[in-house]
XYZ file of C-alpha atoms in Angstrom:
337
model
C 80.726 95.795 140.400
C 80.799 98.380 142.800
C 82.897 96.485 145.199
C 85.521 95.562 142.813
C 85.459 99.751 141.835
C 86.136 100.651 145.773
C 88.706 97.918 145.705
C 90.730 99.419 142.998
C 90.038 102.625 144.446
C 91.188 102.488 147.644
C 94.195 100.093 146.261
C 94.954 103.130 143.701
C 94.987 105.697 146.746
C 97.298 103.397 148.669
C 99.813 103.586 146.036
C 98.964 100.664 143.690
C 99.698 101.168 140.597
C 98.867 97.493 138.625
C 95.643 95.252 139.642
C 95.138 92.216 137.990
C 92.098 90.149 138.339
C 90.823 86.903 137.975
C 87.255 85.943 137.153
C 84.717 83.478 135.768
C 82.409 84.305 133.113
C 78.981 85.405 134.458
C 79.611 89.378 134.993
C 82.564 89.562 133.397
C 81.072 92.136 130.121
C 79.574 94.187 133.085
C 83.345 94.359 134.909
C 84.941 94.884 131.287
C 82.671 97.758 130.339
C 82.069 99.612 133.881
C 85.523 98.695 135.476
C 87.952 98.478 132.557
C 85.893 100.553 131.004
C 86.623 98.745 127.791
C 84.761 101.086 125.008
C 81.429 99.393 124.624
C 81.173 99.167 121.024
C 84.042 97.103 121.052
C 81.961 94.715 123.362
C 78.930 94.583 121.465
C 80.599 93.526 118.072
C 81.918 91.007 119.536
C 78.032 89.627 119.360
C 78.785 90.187 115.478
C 78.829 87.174 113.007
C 81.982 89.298 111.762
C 85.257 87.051 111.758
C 88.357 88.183 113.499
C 90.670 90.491 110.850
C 93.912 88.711 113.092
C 95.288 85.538 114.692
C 92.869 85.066 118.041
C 91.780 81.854 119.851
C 88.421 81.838 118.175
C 87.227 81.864 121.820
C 83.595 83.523 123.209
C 83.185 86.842 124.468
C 82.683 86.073 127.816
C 85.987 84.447 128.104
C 88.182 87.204 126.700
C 90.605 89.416 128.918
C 91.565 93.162 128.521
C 94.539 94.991 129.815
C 93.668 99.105 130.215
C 95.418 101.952 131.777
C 92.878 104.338 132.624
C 92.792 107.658 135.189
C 91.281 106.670 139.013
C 89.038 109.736 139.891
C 89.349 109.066 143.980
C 93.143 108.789 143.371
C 93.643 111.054 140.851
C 96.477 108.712 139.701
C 96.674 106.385 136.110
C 95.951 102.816 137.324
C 96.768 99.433 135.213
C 93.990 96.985 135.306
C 94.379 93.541 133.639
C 91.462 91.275 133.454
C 93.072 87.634 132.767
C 91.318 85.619 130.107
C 89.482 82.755 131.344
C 88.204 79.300 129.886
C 84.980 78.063 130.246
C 87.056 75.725 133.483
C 86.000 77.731 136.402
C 88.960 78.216 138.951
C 91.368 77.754 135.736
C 92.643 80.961 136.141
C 93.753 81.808 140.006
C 97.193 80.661 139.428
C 97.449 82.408 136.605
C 96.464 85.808 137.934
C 98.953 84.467 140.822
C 101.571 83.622 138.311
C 101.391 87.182 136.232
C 101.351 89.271 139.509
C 104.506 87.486 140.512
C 106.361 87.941 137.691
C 105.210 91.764 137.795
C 106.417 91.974 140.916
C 109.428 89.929 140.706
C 110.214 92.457 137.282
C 109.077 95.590 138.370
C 111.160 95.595 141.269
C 107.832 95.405 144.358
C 108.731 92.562 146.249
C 106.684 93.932 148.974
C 103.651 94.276 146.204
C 103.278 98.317 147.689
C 102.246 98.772 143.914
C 100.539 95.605 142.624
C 98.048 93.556 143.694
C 95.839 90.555 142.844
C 92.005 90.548 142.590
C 90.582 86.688 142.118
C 86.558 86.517 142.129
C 84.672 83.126 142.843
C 81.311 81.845 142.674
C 80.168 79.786 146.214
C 80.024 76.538 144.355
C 83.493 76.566 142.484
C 85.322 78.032 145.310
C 84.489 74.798 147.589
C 84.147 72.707 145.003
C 87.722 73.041 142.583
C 90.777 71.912 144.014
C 92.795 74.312 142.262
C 91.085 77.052 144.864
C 92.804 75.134 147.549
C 96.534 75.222 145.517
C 96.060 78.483 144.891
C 95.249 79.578 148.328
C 98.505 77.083 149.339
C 100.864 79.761 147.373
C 99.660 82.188 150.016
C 102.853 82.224 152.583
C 105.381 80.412 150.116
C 108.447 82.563 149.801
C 109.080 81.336 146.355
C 105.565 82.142 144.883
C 103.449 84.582 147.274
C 102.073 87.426 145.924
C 101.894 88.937 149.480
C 98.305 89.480 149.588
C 94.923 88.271 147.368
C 91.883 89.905 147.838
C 89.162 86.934 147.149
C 85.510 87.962 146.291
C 83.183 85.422 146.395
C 79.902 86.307 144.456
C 78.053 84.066 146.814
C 74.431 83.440 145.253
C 73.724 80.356 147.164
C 73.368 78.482 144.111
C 75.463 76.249 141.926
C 74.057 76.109 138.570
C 70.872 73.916 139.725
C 72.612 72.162 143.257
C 71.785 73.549 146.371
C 74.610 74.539 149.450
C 73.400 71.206 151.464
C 74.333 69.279 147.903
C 77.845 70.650 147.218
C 79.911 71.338 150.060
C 80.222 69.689 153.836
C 80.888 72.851 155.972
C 78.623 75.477 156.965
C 80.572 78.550 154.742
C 81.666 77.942 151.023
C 84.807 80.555 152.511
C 85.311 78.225 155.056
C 88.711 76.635 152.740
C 90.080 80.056 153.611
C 90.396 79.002 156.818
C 93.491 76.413 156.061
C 95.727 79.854 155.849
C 93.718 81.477 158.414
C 92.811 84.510 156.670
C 90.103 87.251 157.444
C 86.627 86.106 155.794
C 83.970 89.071 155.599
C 80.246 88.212 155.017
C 78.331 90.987 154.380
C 74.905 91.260 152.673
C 75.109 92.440 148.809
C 71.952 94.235 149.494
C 73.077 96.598 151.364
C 75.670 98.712 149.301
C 77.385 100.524 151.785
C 78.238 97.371 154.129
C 79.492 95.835 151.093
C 82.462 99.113 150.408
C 82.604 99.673 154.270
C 83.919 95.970 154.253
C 85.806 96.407 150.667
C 87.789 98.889 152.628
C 88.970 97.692 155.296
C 89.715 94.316 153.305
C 91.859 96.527 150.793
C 93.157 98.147 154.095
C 94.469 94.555 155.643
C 95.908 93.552 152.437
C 98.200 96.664 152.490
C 98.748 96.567 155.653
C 99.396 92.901 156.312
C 100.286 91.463 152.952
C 98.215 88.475 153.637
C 94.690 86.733 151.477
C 91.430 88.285 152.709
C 87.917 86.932 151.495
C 84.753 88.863 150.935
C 81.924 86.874 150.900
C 79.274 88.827 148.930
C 76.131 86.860 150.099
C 73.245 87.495 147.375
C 71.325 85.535 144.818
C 70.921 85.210 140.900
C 67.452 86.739 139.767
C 67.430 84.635 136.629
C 68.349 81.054 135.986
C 71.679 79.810 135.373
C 71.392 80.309 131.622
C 68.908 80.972 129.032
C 67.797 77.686 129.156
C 67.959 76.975 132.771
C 64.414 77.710 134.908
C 65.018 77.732 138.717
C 60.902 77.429 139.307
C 61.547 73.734 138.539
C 64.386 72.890 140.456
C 64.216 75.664 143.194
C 60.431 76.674 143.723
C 60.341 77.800 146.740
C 63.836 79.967 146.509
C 62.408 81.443 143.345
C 59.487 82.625 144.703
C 61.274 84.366 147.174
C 63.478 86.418 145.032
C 60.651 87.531 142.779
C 59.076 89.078 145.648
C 62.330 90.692 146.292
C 63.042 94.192 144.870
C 67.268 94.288 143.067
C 69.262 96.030 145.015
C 69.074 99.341 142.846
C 65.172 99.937 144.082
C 66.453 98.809 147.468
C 69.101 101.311 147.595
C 67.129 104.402 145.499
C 64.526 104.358 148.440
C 66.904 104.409 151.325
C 69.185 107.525 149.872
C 65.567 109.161 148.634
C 64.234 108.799 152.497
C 67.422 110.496 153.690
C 67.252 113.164 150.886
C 70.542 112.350 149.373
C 68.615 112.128 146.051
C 65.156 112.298 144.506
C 63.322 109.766 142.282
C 63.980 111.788 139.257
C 67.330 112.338 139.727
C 67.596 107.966 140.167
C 65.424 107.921 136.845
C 67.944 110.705 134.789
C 70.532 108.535 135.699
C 69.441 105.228 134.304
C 67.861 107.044 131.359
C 71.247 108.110 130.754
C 73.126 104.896 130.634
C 70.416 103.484 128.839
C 71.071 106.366 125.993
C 74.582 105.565 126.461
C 74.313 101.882 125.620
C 71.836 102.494 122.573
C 74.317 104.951 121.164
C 77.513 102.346 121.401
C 74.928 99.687 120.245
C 74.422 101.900 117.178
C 78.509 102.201 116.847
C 78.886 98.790 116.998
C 77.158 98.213 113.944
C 79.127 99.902 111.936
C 82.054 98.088 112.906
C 82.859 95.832 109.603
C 86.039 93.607 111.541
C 86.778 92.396 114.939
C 90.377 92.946 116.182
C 91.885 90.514 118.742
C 94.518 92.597 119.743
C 91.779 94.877 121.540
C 91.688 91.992 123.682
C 95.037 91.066 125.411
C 95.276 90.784 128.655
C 99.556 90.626 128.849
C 100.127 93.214 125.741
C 103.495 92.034 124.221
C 105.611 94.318 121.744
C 104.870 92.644 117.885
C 102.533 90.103 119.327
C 100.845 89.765 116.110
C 103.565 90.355 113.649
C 105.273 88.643 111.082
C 103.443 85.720 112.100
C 101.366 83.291 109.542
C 98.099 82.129 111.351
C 98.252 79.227 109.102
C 101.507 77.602 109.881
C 101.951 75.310 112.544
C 104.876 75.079 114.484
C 106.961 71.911 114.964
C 106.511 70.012 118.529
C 108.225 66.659 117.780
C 111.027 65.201 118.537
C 113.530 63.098 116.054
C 112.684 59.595 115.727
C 115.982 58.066 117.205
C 115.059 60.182 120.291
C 111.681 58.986 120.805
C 113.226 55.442 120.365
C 116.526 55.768 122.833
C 113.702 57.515 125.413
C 111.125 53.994 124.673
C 114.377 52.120 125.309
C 115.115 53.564 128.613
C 111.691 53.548 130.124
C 111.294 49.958 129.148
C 114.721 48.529 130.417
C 114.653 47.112 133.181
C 117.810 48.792 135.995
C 120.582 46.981 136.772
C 120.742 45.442 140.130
């Protein structure tokens, strides 16, 4: 999270005024809530049995996208951020955020893309692993559909699902596909914070400055298994008992900046004490909520998107008869000469 904060950041302060970014599921309610800053009631009902009060997808909460115009502190400038819904196909969406950044800069008038930019995050196994990664990184230098610059971020936890590196790709780097367009890859270790924006920067920095792809490669691992079903101690012993002896990166980080008496303990502990507060108190809104809006959770707002229509009628697709048969006709005739 703090990565994809310094990228918008320093993106913001560079004169960007639209981000849009492309993710999988697993982090995405932390990115909504702390990035977007999506109000967090509205996150927690959507753990509600409540039905949606208007037309929606019917689709879960980890898939859904957000578009928010909030105020950048660092910048001191309004910044659009749209988070592009995502189905449960990992990958599915790169060309999309691709495809919506093109078409904002193609209508907006920022065929350079000085103001907008495109954010796509992977995990190590999909980013090898789909071949829409490679298509998507192919648009990279096209004239017709570059988007002059993607910052990739590969949460890289060594792990897909329960198949280790050796299992699921043949080269030594899951970034390694970058290499086909010859882009910058950064590898820097997620446990140590300010590596990880030191290298944020300068990737934001080469974007602007180059309009070309850039990877981070945030090398880390997943603390818990894959879901709440999934335990790594039976399929990944001896990398499990690793990371429990392994402190998260917040304890990590609170005793470095307490050694060089940037902060104390208590000051670490007030903090957390106060987010924790924070998230009781929207827990405690969102149970008041009595109906779920889908509107809330657009990721291209359109003008009367959910007017005047009736969620119950579906629209014709077909074709006449006679046209299906002339088409049949064709297909099966064989050409002359």
């Amino acid at each position: 999270m703090p990565a994809i904060k310094q990228l918008i950041d320093h993106a913001s302060s560079s004169g960007v005024d639209s981000i849009v970014i492309g993710m999988p599921h697993r982090g995405r309610l932390n990115i909504l809530a702390n990035v977007c800053r999506q109000p967090l009631p509205t996150i927690l009902s959507q753990f509600s049995t409540l039905e949606p009060a208007d037309e929606g997808s019917g689709d879960v909460k980890y898939h859904l996208g957000v578009c928010i115009e909030r105020f950048n502190r660092e910048s001191q400038r309004n910044v659009k951020i749209a988070v592009v819904a995502n189905p449960s196909h990992l990958e599915a969406c790169d060309p999309v955020v691709m495809g919506k950044v093109r078409a904002e800069l193609f209508y907006g008038g920022d065929m350079k893309a000085d103001r907008t930019m495109a954010i796509v995050m992977h995990g190590d196994a999909a980013l090898c692993g789909e071949g829409v990664v490679m298509e998507t990184f192919n648009l990279n230098d096209l004239n017709a559909y570059t988007v002059h610059g993607c910052i990739h971020v590969v949460v890289n936890n060594q792990i897909g699902f329960t198949t280790d590196p050796r299992a699921s790709r043949s080269s030594p780097y899951c970034t390694d596909i970058g290499r086909v367009i010859g882009c910058p890859i950064f590898h820097v270790n997620s446990d140590d914070p300010e590596a990880v924006i030191f290298v944020c920067n300068v990737a934001s920095e080469w974007r602007r400055t180059f309009k070309k792809d850039v990877i981070i490669d945030l090398v880390c691992y997943r603390r818990q298994g894959h879901n709440e079903l999934d335990e790594p101690m039976f399929t990944q012993p001896l990398m499990y008992q690793r990371i429990k002896q392994t402190k998260p990166v917040l304890s990590v980080y609170q005793k470095q900046v307490v050694k060089e008496g940037i902060a104390n303990d208590q000051f670490v502990k007030d903090e957390v004490a106060k987010y924790n507060a924070i998230l009781e108190e929207a827990y405690e809104s969102a149970q008041k909520v009595t109906y779920l809006r889908n509107r809330d959770w657009l990721d291209s707002p359109w003008d009367d998107f959910f007017k005047k229509r009736d969620p119950l009628k579906i629209p014709a697709t077909g074709i006449a008869k006679d046209q299906i048969e002339l088409i049949i006709d064709k297909f099966s005739s064989t050409p002359e000469g």
